[in-house]
XYZ file of C-alpha atoms in Angstrom:
541
model
C 108.506 143.805 20.824
C 111.427 141.606 19.980
C 109.934 139.188 17.493
C 112.061 137.975 14.990
C 111.806 138.575 11.066
C 113.524 136.466 9.044
C 114.899 138.253 6.003
C 116.667 136.505 2.915
C 118.200 138.125 -0.526
C 120.272 141.460 1.537
C 121.089 144.552 -0.464
C 123.928 146.592 0.917
C 124.409 150.158 -0.601
C 127.004 152.866 0.020
C 127.793 156.537 -0.065
C 124.015 157.158 -0.867
C 123.927 159.001 2.797
C 125.575 159.146 6.189
C 125.715 155.903 6.470
C 125.196 152.547 4.301
C 121.999 151.099 3.635
C 120.489 148.015 4.181
C 117.063 145.853 2.533
C 116.215 142.305 1.870
C 112.783 140.642 1.797
C 111.279 139.774 4.668
C 110.156 136.668 5.177
C 106.482 137.172 6.946
C 105.404 139.047 3.882
C 107.860 138.304 0.692
C 108.465 142.000 0.094
C 111.015 144.521 -0.221
C 112.248 146.336 2.993
C 114.768 148.658 5.123
C 116.368 147.636 7.514
C 117.778 150.067 9.801
C 121.360 150.571 10.246
C 121.209 153.606 12.579
C 121.065 153.181 16.450
C 122.949 149.732 17.663
C 124.184 148.190 14.899
C 123.020 144.315 14.105
C 125.161 141.835 15.530
C 124.920 139.417 12.776
C 127.762 138.610 10.060
C 125.852 138.932 7.431
C 126.837 138.675 3.859
C 124.912 140.594 1.022
C 124.830 141.700 -2.278
C 126.785 145.354 -3.466
C 124.738 147.542 -5.218
C 126.614 149.897 -7.991
C 126.354 152.249 -10.157
C 127.294 151.472 -13.691
C 129.845 153.910 -13.780
C 131.480 153.801 -11.310
C 135.750 153.737 -11.040
C 137.337 150.975 -9.942
C 138.534 153.079 -7.163
C 134.995 153.637 -5.835
C 133.699 150.516 -6.083
C 136.632 148.777 -3.566
C 135.487 152.138 -1.309
C 132.686 150.484 -1.002
C 133.849 147.612 -0.999
C 135.925 148.750 2.194
C 133.084 150.889 3.745
C 131.030 147.859 3.577
C 134.007 145.244 5.493
C 134.498 148.556 7.648
C 130.566 147.726 9.040
C 130.786 143.945 9.344
C 129.738 142.633 6.271
C 131.005 139.943 3.547
C 130.083 141.082 -0.025
C 129.426 137.852 -2.112
C 128.159 139.682 -5.389
C 127.402 142.995 -7.367
C 123.841 144.047 -9.157
C 123.786 147.436 -11.063
C 121.328 149.997 -9.832
C 119.471 150.505 -12.549
C 118.303 146.999 -13.286
C 117.760 147.489 -9.343
C 115.529 150.776 -10.637
C 113.858 149.069 -12.757
C 112.882 146.743 -11.224
C 112.105 148.506 -7.619
C 109.466 149.868 -10.740
C 108.552 146.979 -11.792
C 106.947 145.617 -8.640
C 105.164 148.758 -8.107
C 103.597 148.693 -11.075
C 104.241 151.860 -12.680
C 106.059 150.285 -15.151
C 106.536 146.860 -17.439
C 109.318 144.997 -18.527
C 108.928 146.454 -22.215
C 109.252 149.602 -22.062
C 110.576 151.669 -25.390
C 112.205 154.384 -23.681
C 113.834 154.262 -20.227
C 115.928 155.739 -18.280
C 116.960 156.000 -14.702
C 118.706 158.828 -12.552
C 120.548 157.535 -9.679
C 122.279 160.514 -7.873
C 124.795 159.451 -4.945
C 126.833 161.670 -2.491
C 129.451 162.537 -4.931
C 127.477 162.555 -8.172
C 124.611 161.903 -10.900
C 124.318 158.692 -13.326
C 121.889 158.888 -16.185
C 121.322 155.217 -17.853
C 119.116 154.621 -21.033
C 118.053 150.575 -20.348
C 117.685 148.734 -23.427
C 114.760 146.044 -23.102
C 114.253 142.927 -25.496
C 112.659 139.819 -25.397
C 115.012 137.925 -23.272
C 117.347 140.810 -21.039
C 117.795 144.129 -20.805
C 121.188 146.226 -21.200
C 122.396 149.432 -20.804
C 122.568 150.924 -23.815
C 123.776 154.574 -23.378
C 125.164 155.748 -19.330
C 126.806 159.613 -18.784
C 127.607 160.505 -15.085
C 127.268 164.083 -13.658
C 129.698 165.288 -10.450
C 127.104 166.285 -8.792
C 125.788 165.127 -4.962
C 124.698 165.884 -2.131
C 128.760 166.655 -1.411
C 128.297 170.043 -3.786
C 125.208 170.661 -2.509
C 126.530 170.579 1.314
C 130.070 172.421 -0.177
C 127.588 175.047 -1.338
C 125.682 175.673 1.672
C 129.377 175.812 3.231
C 130.373 178.706 1.426
C 127.716 180.648 1.931
C 128.060 180.345 5.846
C 131.494 181.173 4.818
C 130.341 184.663 2.975
C 128.045 185.321 5.317
C 131.091 185.380 8.314
C 134.150 186.800 5.957
C 130.724 190.098 5.306
C 131.574 190.584 9.123
C 135.023 190.185 9.307
C 135.824 187.279 11.448
C 139.582 186.429 11.552
C 141.299 183.484 9.933
C 141.364 181.978 13.700
C 137.739 182.140 13.975
C 137.351 180.021 10.526
C 139.455 177.586 12.075
C 137.420 177.480 15.904
C 133.969 177.735 14.053
C 134.907 174.754 11.442
C 133.487 171.911 12.859
C 129.861 174.514 13.639
C 130.168 175.551 10.274
C 129.711 172.122 8.833
C 126.933 170.934 11.489
C 125.071 174.477 11.284
C 125.318 173.191 6.883
C 124.363 169.883 7.001
C 120.849 170.974 9.583
C 120.696 173.651 6.581
C 120.316 171.530 3.766
C 118.833 168.273 5.451
C 115.748 171.352 5.911
C 115.579 172.653 2.513
C 115.518 169.195 1.137
C 113.210 167.618 3.868
C 110.603 170.584 3.980
C 109.577 173.762 2.647
C 110.239 176.563 5.078
C 112.053 178.993 3.447
C 115.243 180.091 5.530
C 117.682 178.635 7.696
C 118.518 179.794 10.871
C 122.852 179.895 11.338
C 123.647 180.307 14.748
C 127.625 179.610 15.455
C 129.176 180.830 18.384
C 132.785 181.222 19.331
C 134.373 178.857 21.784
C 136.679 181.639 22.769
C 134.969 184.612 23.408
C 131.703 183.318 23.170
C 130.659 185.934 20.767
C 126.955 184.867 18.066
C 127.217 185.299 14.750
C 123.732 184.564 13.391
C 122.355 184.711 10.533
C 120.073 182.783 7.718
C 120.864 180.859 4.557
C 117.434 181.867 1.712
C 116.013 179.152 0.415
C 116.493 181.555 -2.987
C 120.386 180.028 -2.661
C 119.560 176.592 -2.498
C 117.483 176.936 -5.139
C 120.616 178.451 -7.335
C 122.675 175.362 -6.211
C 120.296 173.070 -7.863
C 119.664 175.261 -11.351
C 122.525 174.069 -13.005
C 122.834 170.831 -12.485
C 119.242 169.775 -12.933
C 119.144 171.448 -16.435
C 122.782 169.505 -16.952
C 120.592 166.232 -16.195
C 117.570 167.139 -18.206
C 120.389 167.256 -21.366
C 121.921 164.374 -21.269
C 118.528 163.078 -20.619
C 117.384 164.293 -23.997
C 120.213 163.716 -25.627
C 119.689 159.925 -25.135
C 115.448 160.347 -25.631
C 116.065 162.498 -29.108
C 117.826 159.654 -30.160
C 114.659 157.593 -30.824
C 111.400 158.298 -33.254
C 108.711 160.532 -32.019
C 106.335 157.927 -30.587
C 109.460 156.375 -28.557
C 110.045 159.539 -27.035
C 106.274 159.975 -26.143
C 106.225 156.553 -23.981
C 109.635 157.985 -21.967
C 109.845 157.413 -18.285
C 112.415 158.554 -15.935
C 113.462 156.750 -12.647
C 114.784 158.690 -9.729
C 116.690 157.236 -7.247
C 118.409 159.144 -4.660
C 118.435 161.876 -1.850
C 119.134 164.062 -3.946
C 115.674 163.453 -5.020
C 113.827 163.600 -2.102
C 114.643 167.569 -2.499
C 110.950 169.021 -4.200
C 112.431 171.838 -5.982
C 115.087 168.900 -7.480
C 111.854 166.962 -8.957
C 110.783 170.469 -10.219
C 112.990 171.429 -11.805
C 113.662 167.902 -13.874
C 109.627 167.895 -14.394
C 109.681 171.537 -15.659
C 112.837 170.655 -18.135
C 111.007 167.401 -19.393
C 107.589 167.875 -19.538
C 106.858 165.343 -21.780
C 108.189 162.862 -20.109
C 106.752 160.144 -17.261
C 108.889 161.456 -14.148
C 108.499 158.506 -10.960
C 110.327 159.312 -7.195
C 108.810 157.414 -5.236
C 110.882 156.544 -1.909
C 113.966 157.764 -4.003
C 116.230 157.819 -1.275
C 115.541 153.910 -0.592
C 114.058 152.655 -4.473
C 117.823 151.071 -6.116
C 118.466 149.687 -2.475
C 115.085 147.900 -2.541
C 114.402 147.405 -6.189
C 118.236 145.154 -5.819
C 116.392 143.106 -2.816
C 113.818 142.657 -5.593
C 116.124 141.577 -7.972
C 117.941 139.131 -6.432
C 115.197 137.438 -5.465
C 113.745 137.518 -8.872
C 117.670 136.244 -9.622
C 117.901 133.919 -6.801
C 120.887 135.481 -5.253
C 120.471 134.067 -1.895
C 122.927 134.872 0.437
C 121.081 133.118 3.663
C 118.597 133.413 5.865
C 119.034 135.979 8.773
C 116.468 136.461 11.521
C 116.628 140.437 12.488
C 114.859 141.440 15.599
C 111.994 144.272 15.267
C 113.167 147.251 16.197
C 116.168 146.712 13.146
C 112.713 146.608 10.837
C 110.818 149.898 12.744
C 111.970 152.382 9.449
C 110.421 155.383 8.892
C 111.139 157.498 5.392
C 112.344 161.016 6.589
C 110.491 162.245 3.962
C 106.924 161.708 5.231
C 107.819 161.247 8.332
C 107.520 164.415 10.904
C 111.636 163.021 11.314
C 112.012 165.694 8.664
C 111.233 168.325 10.800
C 114.657 167.323 13.265
C 117.374 168.339 12.898
C 120.793 166.469 13.175
C 121.284 166.259 16.792
C 117.397 166.310 17.893
C 117.561 162.592 15.008
C 120.327 160.900 16.560
C 117.840 161.388 20.328
C 115.245 160.116 17.812
C 117.213 157.264 17.355
C 117.964 156.697 20.486
C 115.296 156.984 22.063
C 113.535 154.404 19.110
C 116.025 152.263 19.961
C 115.585 152.433 24.164
C 111.196 152.048 23.565
C 111.071 149.125 22.091
C 113.870 147.102 23.892
C 111.942 148.674 27.094
C 115.709 149.990 28.196
C 114.605 152.674 31.143
C 118.151 154.693 30.730
C 120.690 155.778 28.336
C 122.846 158.552 27.807
C 124.887 159.975 24.608
C 128.171 161.131 24.750
C 128.490 165.070 23.418
C 124.618 165.550 23.301
C 123.212 168.553 24.278
C 119.814 168.495 23.555
C 116.816 167.773 25.523
C 115.236 164.739 24.375
C 111.483 166.466 24.389
C 110.952 168.164 20.562
C 112.273 163.961 19.784
C 109.620 162.435 21.884
C 107.055 165.073 19.716
C 108.085 163.815 16.649
C 108.878 159.951 17.254
C 104.894 159.885 18.635
C 104.114 160.982 14.735
C 106.116 158.619 13.155
C 105.345 155.163 15.512
C 102.439 156.179 17.496
C 102.734 152.498 19.619
C 104.866 155.849 21.901
C 101.833 157.008 23.061
C 100.987 153.644 24.474
C 104.403 153.033 26.461
C 105.456 155.894 27.189
C 104.420 157.893 30.512
C 106.897 160.330 30.353
C 110.953 161.188 30.095
C 113.107 162.643 32.441
C 116.472 164.020 31.377
C 119.480 166.580 32.197
C 122.772 166.945 30.486
C 126.772 168.537 32.047
C 128.888 167.002 29.244
C 126.518 163.710 28.184
C 122.739 163.732 27.607
C 121.197 161.673 30.022
C 117.407 160.249 29.731
C 115.402 157.831 32.019
C 112.290 156.876 30.510
C 109.243 156.203 32.674
C 107.191 153.567 31.125
C 103.144 153.173 31.593
C 101.462 150.337 33.680
C 100.392 147.441 30.772
C 101.730 149.554 28.090
C 102.957 146.422 26.667
C 100.028 144.386 27.123
C 97.901 146.506 25.107
C 100.272 147.185 22.725
C 100.125 142.967 22.302
C 96.496 143.173 21.950
C 96.698 145.609 19.157
C 99.538 143.830 17.520
C 97.560 140.963 16.917
C 94.839 143.331 15.278
C 97.114 145.170 13.423
C 98.442 142.149 12.258
C 95.280 140.276 11.369
C 94.565 143.416 9.611
C 97.589 142.563 7.317
C 97.199 138.898 7.003
C 94.027 139.950 5.034
C 95.419 143.054 3.370
C 99.226 142.267 2.188
C 100.552 139.480 -0.634
C 103.630 138.982 -2.535
C 102.393 139.931 -5.436
C 100.266 143.386 -4.435
C 102.657 146.914 -4.833
C 102.487 149.381 -2.369
C 99.196 151.033 -3.668
C 97.098 147.899 -4.051
C 98.366 146.608 0.194
C 97.499 150.641 0.978
C 94.413 150.135 -0.508
C 93.041 147.179 0.877
C 93.902 148.338 4.477
C 91.905 151.964 3.597
C 89.283 149.851 2.782
C 89.607 147.440 5.383
C 89.431 150.332 7.918
C 86.665 151.907 5.827
C 84.023 148.609 5.848
C 85.119 147.142 10.142
C 85.389 149.888 11.334
C 83.088 153.202 13.111
C 83.786 156.776 14.007
C 83.697 157.454 17.742
C 79.960 159.078 19.420
C 80.236 157.794 22.902
C 81.622 159.971 25.623
C 81.434 160.066 29.072
C 80.137 161.889 31.764
C 81.907 164.514 31.109
C 81.166 164.787 27.500
C 84.717 164.393 26.098
C 85.446 160.925 24.083
C 87.570 157.665 25.883
C 91.137 158.750 25.268
C 91.796 155.345 23.760
C 89.522 156.666 20.670
C 92.963 159.264 20.213
C 95.767 156.865 20.041
C 95.905 153.277 18.251
C 94.136 151.802 21.087
C 91.317 152.395 18.630
C 91.643 149.264 15.909
C 90.460 147.425 19.245
C 87.144 149.426 19.160
C 86.447 152.835 17.477
C 88.578 156.287 17.049
C 88.644 159.888 16.915
C 90.583 161.175 13.544
C 93.570 161.755 15.369
C 92.956 158.165 16.171
C 92.029 156.521 12.623
C 95.122 158.752 11.144
C 97.402 156.870 13.627
C 96.534 153.381 13.221
C 97.216 153.811 9.321
C 100.723 155.058 10.505
C 101.189 152.959 12.322
C 99.658 149.763 10.196
C 101.306 151.034 6.588
C 104.495 150.959 8.439
C 104.526 147.785 9.212
C 104.811 147.595 5.188
C 107.681 150.324 4.933
C 104.360 152.470 2.731
C 105.515 155.937 3.498
C 102.544 157.941 4.985
C 102.650 160.537 7.348
C 100.281 162.786 10.388
C 99.372 166.019 8.995
C 96.604 168.369 11.221
C 94.905 171.446 10.163
C 90.836 171.985 10.356
C 87.744 170.611 8.125
C 84.203 171.314 7.433
C 84.722 174.959 7.798
C 85.895 178.209 5.292
C 89.134 178.530 7.631
C 91.226 177.592 9.976
C 90.327 177.871 12.969
C 89.963 175.577 16.785
C 86.910 174.636 16.456
C 86.880 172.009 13.772
C 90.403 170.761 14.727
C 90.848 167.633 12.132
C 93.638 165.290 11.572
C 93.568 163.802 8.596
C 97.445 161.617 6.214
C 99.998 162.142 3.953
C 100.942 159.249 1.306
C 103.775 159.069 -0.419
C 102.159 157.176 -4.369
C 104.165 154.791 -6.250
C 105.336 157.319 -8.760
C 106.542 160.133 -5.971
C 103.830 162.518 -5.748
C 102.775 163.535 -2.017
C 98.340 162.296 -1.814
C 95.909 163.621 0.903
C 93.986 160.929 2.440
C 91.169 161.198 4.962
C 89.994 157.533 6.187
C 87.966 159.413 9.233
C 85.349 161.178 6.592
C 85.977 157.822 3.913
C 84.860 155.568 7.008
C 81.474 153.731 5.740
C 81.787 154.418 1.959
C 82.507 151.421 1.351
C 82.566 151.595 -2.539
C 83.376 154.938 -3.872
C 86.332 157.049 -1.357
C 85.695 160.743 -2.174
C 88.341 161.482 0.140
C 91.721 159.826 -1.293
C 94.700 160.857 -3.856
C 93.897 164.535 -3.634
C 95.974 166.825 -4.242
C 95.935 170.674 -2.375
C 93.686 172.540 -3.681
C 90.998 169.424 -4.247
C 91.319 169.209 -0.512
C 90.858 173.025 0.544
C 87.817 172.601 -1.749
C 86.230 169.650 0.131
C 87.031 171.999 3.237
C 90.956 170.930 4.512
C 92.670 174.098 5.537
C 96.036 173.953 7.443
C 99.341 174.927 7.175
C 101.330 173.924 4.182
C 104.847 175.105 5.152
C 104.926 172.279 7.162
C 103.594 169.646 5.102
C 105.128 168.131 1.966
C 103.214 169.696 -1.536
C 100.813 168.216 -2.849
C 100.799 169.300 -6.421
C 98.348 166.447 -8.186
């Protein structure tokens, strides 16, 4: 698990979420990939190219340079976000470099930049640009105001507000994450007074979050229309809008724009990472190379917070999740976390869905907390040997299916088709009528599996090339959700940004027409698949 991955064209982005983002071209597959900067920091003096918005002020650029420097990076160049975003979608084969009307909408924590790009035979340039002061910071402040209003209505004193301020900030962050990454109708807020122990309990409803989004989305749409209306009708019909930034992970934000801009084609694939991945591709195209670096494999284990089960965790649970992942991949048996009073069991359950190798490695964990969280991991005998066998098969599949000239969609289809062609459903049972335990895990790659095994295999293999996919469980083959027909399949984020259902198990042996690929919610229900919709991203296509 400590293999080295060589990267070049390293790119860094600041002020896009709570931490810097780092990406580059992974040399094994020649593809842009994220390098995880959570958990333990990379202990390398990295020379990188900075991604900036073209409307960034001098102060914003200086702040980005200082943030990068404080993280230990050396800035050797700069690329503009709109050009990077165009390159990302060109790499995904969703657009060409000859689009008659192309508009990018890029959101960072403090603002959203709308840019119209002008393509010519020899170059691309910014034709129009405008920046709106609205980003995730404003959403966070809006939710804080809603929490404070609830406290004020309950006659909380000025002293109480002051004492609860850290809890208010954390609760607002958790609520914002819940609304942006899940479909849950409300966020429960629990604040406890440090002095008296009195608890304030109430909820922030999704409707309030939607109200915070509405006016800024209308303003963004108005600016896009203003740029588009300067063009001829035929060009407007071909207008393509590229979204990026954490703001557009939110289904509501994208939905608002699609309603306001219904005549235009909107793309929002890997919205949180699109700009930085595109910047790595752009640097590669421009032959901007700041050197090659060996990055440990554990720093390449990346999951999409939009698609992964991690989306359901609170911030503290996410911190535990990443600490567990670091420990698991490096073989650590013990770790501790300061100021954390959150037992790791929910984080472990989620980790098993996002990183299915966890099931092969981890026997169980024990933990307790006082002023710190103390965790001990107990590993399975010969778990790492088994994982190495599985990794060899997975690498063989990738070698057959991945080329540097393929989009994520083409890579996914190659992998999906390969498994359909070479694997079959597990039919043999033991004397007690049970399937072998391996058929429920990624160890099914060594033989055959059942639906859970194939769903986890898809997550495991696609995870190696960072294609966003998630695990979904429900029922299939009946007209209602019941325990007699439990089934597992996957949700895939397509290269347009839309989420679709794919059922690898039911497509096994379908070597030509894939009947259970790229379906929306309604189409999947028509194929007798049922699930708890509020637990998963919406598939509206």
